[in-house]
Coordinates of C-alpha atoms and ligand atoms in Angstrom, one line a residue:
X378 CA 142.5 -95.6 120.7
X379 CA 146.1 -95.6 119.5
X380 CA 145.1 -94.3 116.2
X381 CA 143.3 -91.3 117.7
X382 CA 146.3 -90.4 119.8
X383 CA 148.5 -90.6 116.8
X384 CA 146.0 -88.5 115.0
X385 CA 146.2 -85.8 117.7
X386 CA 150.0 -85.9 117.5
X387 CA 150.0 -85.4 113.7
X388 CA 147.4 -82.6 114.0
X389 CA 149.6 -80.9 116.6
X390 CA 152.6 -81.2 114.4
X391 CA 150.6 -79.9 111.4
X392 CA 149.3 -77.0 113.5
X393 CA 152.8 -76.3 114.7
X394 CA 154.0 -76.0 111.2
X395 CA 151.1 -73.9 110.0
X396 CA 151.7 -71.5 112.9
X397 CA 155.4 -71.0 112.4
X398 CA 154.6 -67.5 110.9
X399 CA 151.5 -65.4 111.6
X400 CA 151.8 -63.5 108.4
X401 CA 153.8 -63.6 105.2
X402 CA 154.3 -60.5 103.0
X403 CA 155.0 -62.0 99.6
X404 CA 156.9 -60.5 96.6
X405 CA 157.4 -56.9 97.6
X406 CA 160.6 -54.9 97.2
X407 CA 162.2 -54.7 100.6
X408 CA 164.1 -51.4 101.2
X409 CA 165.7 -51.6 104.6
X410 CA 168.6 -49.1 104.8
X411 CA 169.8 -50.3 108.3
X412 CA 170.6 -53.7 106.9
X413 CA 171.7 -52.6 103.5
X414 CA 168.8 -54.5 101.8
X415 CA 167.1 -53.5 98.6
X416 CA 165.5 -56.3 96.5
X417 CA 162.5 -58.5 96.1
X418 CA 162.1 -60.6 99.2
X419 CA 159.4 -62.3 101.3
X420 CA 159.0 -61.1 104.8
X421 CA 157.6 -63.4 107.5
X422 CA 156.2 -62.2 110.8
X423 CA 155.7 -64.1 114.0
X424 CA 154.6 -62.9 117.5
X425 CA 154.9 -59.3 116.5
X426 CA 158.5 -59.6 115.3
X427 CA 160.2 -60.0 112.0
X428 CA 160.8 -63.8 111.8
X429 CA 162.4 -64.2 108.3
X430 CA 163.5 -62.1 105.3
X431 CA 164.3 -64.4 102.4
X432 CA 164.1 -64.5 98.6
X433 CA 161.4 -67.2 98.8
X434 CA 159.3 -68.3 101.7
X435 CA 156.7 -71.0 101.3
X436 CA 153.2 -69.6 102.1
X437 CA 152.4 -73.0 103.7
X438 CA 154.6 -71.9 106.6
X439 CA 152.3 -68.9 107.4
X440 CA 148.8 -68.8 108.7
X441 CA 148.0 -65.9 106.4
X442 CA 149.8 -64.3 103.5
X443 CA 149.4 -61.1 101.5
X444 CA 150.5 -60.5 98.0
X445 CA 152.5 -57.3 98.1
X446 CA 154.1 -57.4 94.6
X447 CA 154.7 -54.0 93.2
X448 CA 155.0 -52.3 96.6
X449 CA 157.9 -51.2 98.6
X450 CA 158.3 -53.0 101.9
X451 CA 160.0 -50.6 104.4
X452 CA 160.2 -50.4 108.2
X453 CA 157.2 -48.6 109.7
X454 CA 158.0 -44.9 109.4
X455 CA 159.3 -43.0 112.4
X456 CA 158.1 -39.4 112.5
X457 CA 160.1 -37.6 115.2
X458 CA 158.2 -34.3 115.1
X459 CA 154.4 -34.3 115.6
X460 CA 151.9 -32.6 118.0
X461 CA 149.4 -34.9 119.6
X462 CA 148.8 -33.0 122.9
X463 CA 147.3 -29.6 123.6
X464 CA 149.2 -27.1 121.5
X465 CA 148.0 -23.5 120.9
X466 CA 150.9 -21.5 119.4
X467 CA 150.7 -17.7 118.8
X468 CA 148.0 -15.9 120.8
X469 CA 145.2 -15.0 118.5
X470 CA 146.4 -17.2 115.7
X471 CA 144.3 -20.2 116.4
X472 CA 141.2 -21.0 118.4
X473 CA 141.7 -23.8 120.8
X474 CA 143.8 -26.9 120.2
X475 CA 146.1 -27.3 117.2
X476 CA 147.1 -30.9 118.0
X477 CA 145.8 -34.0 116.3
X478 CA 144.8 -37.5 117.3
X479 CA 147.8 -39.8 116.5
X480 CA 145.8 -42.7 115.2
X481 CA 143.9 -40.4 112.8
X482 CA 147.1 -39.7 110.9
X483 CA 149.6 -42.4 111.5
X484 CA 148.8 -45.8 110.0
X485 CA 147.1 -44.4 106.9
X486 CA 150.5 -42.8 106.0
X487 CA 152.8 -45.6 106.9
X488 CA 153.8 -44.1 110.3
X489 CA 154.0 -46.5 113.2
X490 CA 156.0 -44.3 115.7
X491 CA 155.3 -40.7 116.4
X492 CA 157.4 -38.5 118.7
X493 CA 155.5 -35.6 120.1
X494 CA 158.0 -32.7 120.0
X495 CA 157.5 -30.8 123.2
X496 CA 153.7 -30.2 123.2
X497 CA 153.8 -31.0 126.9
X498 CA 156.3 -29.6 129.4
X499 CA 157.6 -31.1 132.6
X500 CA 154.5 -29.8 134.5
X501 CA 151.8 -31.3 132.3
X502 CA 153.5 -34.4 130.8
X503 CA 151.8 -36.9 133.0
X504 CA 148.4 -35.7 131.8
X505 CA 149.7 -36.2 128.3
X506 CA 150.8 -39.7 129.1
X507 CA 147.5 -40.7 130.7
X508 CA 145.1 -39.2 128.1
X509 CA 147.0 -39.8 124.9
X510 CA 150.2 -41.8 124.9
X511 CA 148.7 -44.8 126.9
X512 CA 145.5 -44.8 124.8
X513 CA 146.9 -44.5 121.3
X514 CA 147.4 -47.5 119.0
X515 CA 150.2 -45.6 117.4
X516 CA 153.5 -45.9 119.3
X517 CA 153.7 -42.4 120.7
X518 CA 157.0 -41.3 122.3
X519 CA 157.8 -37.8 123.5
X520 CA 160.3 -35.0 123.9
X521 CA 159.5 -33.0 127.0
X522 CA 159.4 -29.3 126.7
X523 CA 162.0 -27.5 128.9
X524 CA 159.2 -25.0 129.7
X525 CA 156.9 -26.2 132.4
X526 CA 153.6 -26.1 130.5
X527 CA 155.0 -26.7 127.1
X528 CA 153.0 -25.3 124.2
X529 CA 149.8 -24.2 125.9
X530 CA 150.8 -20.9 124.3
X531 CA 153.9 -19.2 123.0
X532 CA 154.0 -17.3 126.3
X533 CA 154.4 -20.4 128.3
X534 CA 157.5 -21.3 126.4
X535 CA 159.4 -18.1 127.3
X536 CA 160.4 -19.3 130.8
X537 CA 159.7 -21.8 133.7
X538 CA 162.7 -23.9 132.5
X539 CA 163.9 -26.6 134.9
X540 CA 166.5 -29.0 133.7
X541 CA 166.5 -31.1 136.9
X542 CA 162.7 -31.5 136.8
X543 CA 162.9 -32.6 133.1
X544 CA 165.7 -35.1 133.9
X545 CA 163.7 -36.6 136.9
X546 CA 160.6 -37.0 134.6
X547 CA 162.7 -38.6 131.9
X548 CA 164.0 -41.1 134.4
X549 CA 160.5 -41.9 135.6
X550 CA 159.1 -42.3 132.1
X551 CA 162.1 -43.9 130.4
X552 CA 159.8 -46.1 128.3
X553 CA 158.3 -43.1 126.4
X554 CA 160.5 -40.0 126.9
X555 CA 163.2 -39.8 124.2
X556 CA 164.3 -36.2 124.2
X557 CA 164.0 -32.6 125.4
X558 CA 162.5 -29.8 123.4
X559 CA 163.1 -26.0 123.2
X560 CA 160.8 -24.1 120.9
X561 CA 159.3 -20.7 120.0
X562 CA 161.7 -18.8 122.2
X563 CA 161.7 -15.1 121.5
X564 CA 164.2 -13.6 123.8
X565 CA 167.7 -12.6 122.6
X566 CA 169.6 -15.0 125.0
X567 CA 170.3 -18.7 124.9
X568 CA 168.5 -19.7 128.1
X569 CA 165.9 -22.0 126.5
X570 CA 168.4 -23.8 124.4
X571 CA 171.1 -24.1 127.0
X572 CA 168.7 -25.3 129.7
X573 CA 167.3 -27.9 127.3
X574 CA 170.8 -29.1 126.7
X575 CA 171.5 -29.3 130.4
X576 CA 168.4 -31.4 130.8
X577 CA 169.5 -33.6 127.9
X578 CA 172.9 -34.1 129.4
X579 CA 171.5 -35.0 132.8
X580 CA 169.0 -37.5 131.2
X581 CA 171.4 -38.7 128.5
X582 CA 168.8 -38.0 125.8
X583 CA 168.9 -35.7 122.7
X584 CA 167.6 -32.2 122.5
X585 CA 165.5 -30.9 119.7
X586 CA 165.5 -27.2 119.0
X587 CA 162.9 -25.3 117.1
X588 CA 164.8 -22.0 116.8
X589 CA 161.7 -20.0 116.3
X590 CA 162.9 -16.5 116.1
X591 CA 166.2 -15.7 114.3
X592 CA 167.7 -12.8 116.2
X593 CA 171.1 -11.1 115.6
X594 CA 172.0 -11.8 119.3
X595 CA 171.8 -15.5 118.7
X596 CA 172.7 -16.5 115.2
X597 CA 171.7 -19.9 113.8
X598 CA 175.3 -20.9 113.1
X599 CA 176.1 -20.6 116.8
X600 CA 173.2 -22.9 117.6
X601 CA 174.5 -25.7 115.4
X602 CA 178.1 -24.8 115.7
X603 CA 178.4 -24.4 119.5
X604 CA 175.3 -24.9 121.6
X605 CA 174.0 -28.2 120.4
X606 CA 175.8 -31.4 121.4
X607 CA 176.6 -34.3 119.0
X608 CA 173.3 -36.1 118.6
X609 CA 171.1 -33.1 119.2
X610 CA 168.6 -32.1 116.6
X611 CA 168.0 -28.8 114.7
X612 CA 164.4 -29.1 113.4
X613 CA 162.8 -26.9 110.8
X614 CA 166.1 -27.1 108.9
X615 CA 164.6 -25.7 105.7
X616 CA 163.0 -22.7 107.5
X617 CA 163.4 -19.6 105.4
X618 CA 165.9 -17.6 107.6
X619 CA 168.3 -20.5 107.8
X620 CA 171.3 -19.6 105.5
X621 CA 171.8 -22.5 103.2
X622 CA 173.6 -21.5 100.0
X623 CA 175.5 -18.5 98.9
X624 CA 174.9 -16.5 95.7
X625 CA 176.8 -19.1 93.6
X626 CA 174.6 -21.9 95.0
X627 CA 177.4 -23.2 97.2
X628 CA 176.5 -24.7 100.6
X629 CA 177.7 -22.6 103.6
X630 CA 180.5 -24.5 105.3
X631 CA 179.1 -24.0 108.8
X632 CA 176.5 -26.6 108.0
X633 CA 179.0 -29.3 107.0
X634 CA 181.1 -28.4 110.1
X635 CA 178.0 -28.8 112.4
X636 CA 177.2 -32.1 110.8
X637 CA 180.8 -33.2 111.3
X638 CA 180.3 -32.4 115.0
X639 CA 177.3 -34.8 115.1
X640 CA 174.4 -32.3 115.0
X641 CA 171.4 -33.8 113.3
X642 CA 169.3 -31.8 110.8
X643 CA 165.6 -32.6 110.7
X644 CA 163.0 -31.3 108.3
X645 CA 160.0 -30.6 110.5
X646 CA 158.0 -29.2 107.6
X647 CA 155.0 -27.9 109.5
X648 CA 152.8 -25.0 108.4
X649 CA 155.5 -22.5 107.6
X650 CA 158.9 -24.1 108.3
X651 CA 159.8 -25.2 104.8
X652 CA 160.9 -23.2 101.7
X653 CA 161.6 -25.0 98.5
X654 CA 164.6 -22.7 97.9
X655 CA 166.5 -24.0 100.9
X656 CA 165.5 -27.7 100.4
X657 CA 166.6 -27.5 96.8
X658 CA 170.0 -25.9 97.6
X659 CA 170.7 -28.4 100.3
X660 CA 169.8 -31.5 98.3
X661 CA 171.6 -30.2 95.2
X662 CA 174.8 -30.0 97.3
X663 CA 174.3 -33.5 98.7
X664 CA 173.5 -32.2 102.1
X665 CA 170.6 -34.5 102.8
X666 CA 168.4 -34.3 105.8
X667 CA 169.3 -36.7 108.6
X668 CA 165.6 -37.1 109.4
X669 CA 162.5 -36.3 107.6
X670 CA 159.7 -35.4 110.0
X671 CA 156.4 -33.7 109.6
X672 CA 155.7 -31.2 112.3
X673 CA 152.1 -32.5 112.0
X674 CA 149.4 -30.5 113.6
X675 CA 146.0 -29.1 112.7
X676 CA 147.7 -26.0 111.2
X677 CA 150.0 -28.0 108.9
X678 CA 147.9 -31.1 107.9
X679 CA 145.9 -29.4 105.1
X680 CA 148.7 -27.1 103.9
X681 CA 151.6 -28.0 101.6
X682 CA 152.9 -30.6 104.0
X683 CA 150.0 -33.1 103.4
X684 CA 151.5 -36.2 104.9
X685 CA 154.8 -37.9 105.4
X686 CA 155.0 -40.0 102.2
X687 CA 154.0 -36.8 100.3
X688 CA 156.9 -34.9 102.0
X689 CA 159.3 -37.7 101.1
X690 CA 158.1 -37.5 97.5
X691 CA 158.5 -33.7 97.5
X692 CA 162.2 -34.1 98.5
X693 CA 162.6 -36.8 95.9
X694 CA 161.3 -34.3 93.3
X695 CA 164.2 -32.1 94.4
X696 CA 166.6 -34.9 93.8
X697 CA 166.7 -36.8 97.1
X698 CA 167.2 -40.5 96.2
X699 CA 164.4 -42.9 97.3
X700 CA 166.6 -44.9 99.5
X701 CA 167.7 -41.7 101.3
X702 CA 164.1 -40.7 101.8
X703 CA 163.4 -44.1 103.4
X704 CA 166.6 -44.0 105.5
X705 CA 165.6 -40.6 106.8
X706 CA 162.2 -41.9 107.9
X707 CA 163.2 -45.2 109.3
X708 CA 166.7 -46.2 110.5
X709 CA 168.1 -42.7 111.2
X710 CA 165.2 -41.3 113.2
X711 CA 165.2 -44.6 115.2
X712 CA 168.9 -44.1 116.0
X713 CA 168.5 -40.4 116.8
X714 CA 165.9 -41.2 119.5
X715 CA 168.0 -44.1 120.7
X716 CA 165.5 -46.8 119.8
X717 CA 167.5 -49.1 117.5
X718 CA 164.9 -51.8 117.7
X719 CA 162.7 -49.6 115.5
X720 CA 163.1 -48.5 111.9
X721 CA 164.6 -51.8 110.8
X722 CA 163.5 -55.2 109.3
X723 CA 166.2 -57.4 110.7
X724 CA 165.1 -60.8 112.1
X725 CA 164.0 -60.1 115.7
X726 CA 163.0 -56.5 115.0
X727 CA 159.7 -55.1 116.0
X728 CA 157.3 -56.0 113.1
X729 CA 156.4 -52.4 112.2
X730 CA 156.1 -52.3 108.4
X731 CA 155.0 -49.8 105.8
X732 CA 154.0 -50.9 102.3
X733 CA 154.3 -48.0 99.9
X734 CA 153.4 -47.7 96.2
X735 CA 155.6 -45.5 94.0
X736 CA 153.0 -43.9 91.8
X737 CA 154.3 -42.6 88.5
X738 CA 152.9 -39.6 86.7
X739 CA 153.0 -35.8 87.0
X740 CA 152.8 -34.6 90.5
X741 CA 152.9 -31.0 91.9
X742 CA 154.6 -30.1 95.2
X743 CA 154.6 -26.7 96.9
X744 CA 155.5 -24.9 100.0
X745 CA 153.4 -22.6 102.1
X746 CA 154.8 -19.6 100.2
X747 CA 153.6 -21.1 96.9
X748 CA 157.1 -22.2 95.8
X749 CA 156.4 -25.2 93.5
X750 CA 158.2 -28.0 91.8
X751 CA 156.9 -31.0 89.9
X752 CA 158.0 -34.6 90.1
X753 CA 157.4 -37.9 88.4
X754 CA 156.9 -40.0 91.5
X755 CA 154.7 -40.0 94.5
X756 CA 154.7 -42.4 97.4
X757 CA 151.4 -43.7 98.7
X758 CA 150.8 -45.9 101.6
X759 CA 148.7 -49.0 100.9
X760 CA 149.3 -51.1 104.0
X761 CA 150.7 -50.6 107.5
X762 CA 151.6 -53.1 110.2
X763 CA 152.4 -52.3 113.8
X764 CA 153.8 -55.0 116.1
X765 CA 152.8 -57.5 113.4
X766 CA 149.2 -56.4 113.3
X767 CA 147.6 -55.0 110.1
X768 CA 146.5 -51.5 111.0
X769 CA 145.8 -50.1 107.6
X770 CA 144.8 -52.0 104.5
X771 CA 143.8 -49.7 101.7
X772 CA 143.4 -52.4 99.1
X773 CA 141.7 -55.0 101.4
X774 CA 144.6 -57.4 100.9
X775 CA 143.7 -59.2 104.2
X776 CA 140.0 -59.6 103.1
X777 CA 138.5 -62.7 101.5
X778 CA 135.8 -62.9 98.8
X779 CA 132.7 -62.4 100.9
X780 CA 130.9 -65.1 99.0
X781 CA 133.2 -67.7 100.5
X782 CA 132.4 -66.7 104.0
X783 CA 129.0 -68.5 104.4
X784 CA 125.5 -67.1 104.8
X785 CA 125.6 -65.9 108.3
X786 CA 129.1 -64.3 108.6
X787 CA 129.1 -61.1 110.7
X788 CA 126.2 -62.3 112.9
X789 CA 127.2 -62.8 116.5
X790 CA 126.1 -66.1 117.9
X791 CA 123.6 -65.9 120.8
X792 CA 123.4 -62.1 120.7
X793 CA 122.1 -61.4 117.2
X794 CA 119.0 -62.7 115.5
X795 CA 118.1 -62.2 111.9
X796 CA 114.4 -61.1 112.0
X797 CA 112.9 -61.1 108.5
X798 CA 109.7 -59.0 108.1
X799 CA 106.6 -61.1 107.6
X800 CA 106.1 -62.1 103.9
X801 CA 102.7 -61.5 102.6
Ligands
ZN908 ZN1 156.5 -28.4 116.0

């Protein structure tokens, strides 16, 4: 009797040890800009959080481990500009809905957090929450459009602005609303921008502006120099009409001034908001994007944007250092949306992790106006974890040799029967 009690105690201790970590990522190169880490390290995960980051962690301390040698281990990518709720754009340009399903694009590209940038406005946000945000496996956050019905069409974005309604909504949905959006505004005044800023001030959240139409009555330099507050975001920074460099290739000083004020510059590549000319001039002058986002939607996904790791690679081909590309898709976007628990691999952080391969070779990158560069590297996502769960495993690292799984694996007890045809 005594012996069996002792046996149970020993078993419990043994189990306790074995379950210290749920998963160990072994031998990858950890690049974690928030914590100034870049080097080969093991990363242990327990209960959906980062539990240890050390040069050597014994696999016996983890229930499962994955060999990730040769891969970059970065925080799960945070894409602060996507469209995952009904979005139509210009009348006549598209039939039906331009938005995409978040889970169809996120994990396979290392993205664990997506911020919908104003697809829904303050009148239809709750429908968005119920039908998309609460059902997606991807962490979907949102910037609410200052226009009531958001991006149902370009026409709906020309009015129906209500800063108080947006602020009320943001307070009610604090867990998912991280900003306010103004986009596609065509009139020569600042109403859309200024009302979005008023909403952002009331709700204490940032505003993202898609300037849309560049009119002489409201120049871009006034947007970033005057109208946006510190912490607000100018998306589509490499859109063709944004003045970047003069004839000598020198950066216009208004950009540096705006950055000094605290305005954030976001890529938001999209279907037509990126010209290589501006990206090249910016990077050459060391004016790196604060955040690299996709502007993912059905109209951009098959164009020159492709996916977020491809966009990071494109900017690297123009001279952006790898670590800057990772910073701009992890720690900085997390800070910009005031979610410091994301985009980081510190012990205790949410265990969102992207495992990226740096492929070497000859790779072509282009913009939607056929401007092209070539590069020697390309990032490719092999594995993605969200809240410690493996959500994407391109190389089957979590699998086991099927021949070791016994003869009846996959058959559900009591429900399935293996009925072999009569032999004759
Ligand atoms: Zn957009």
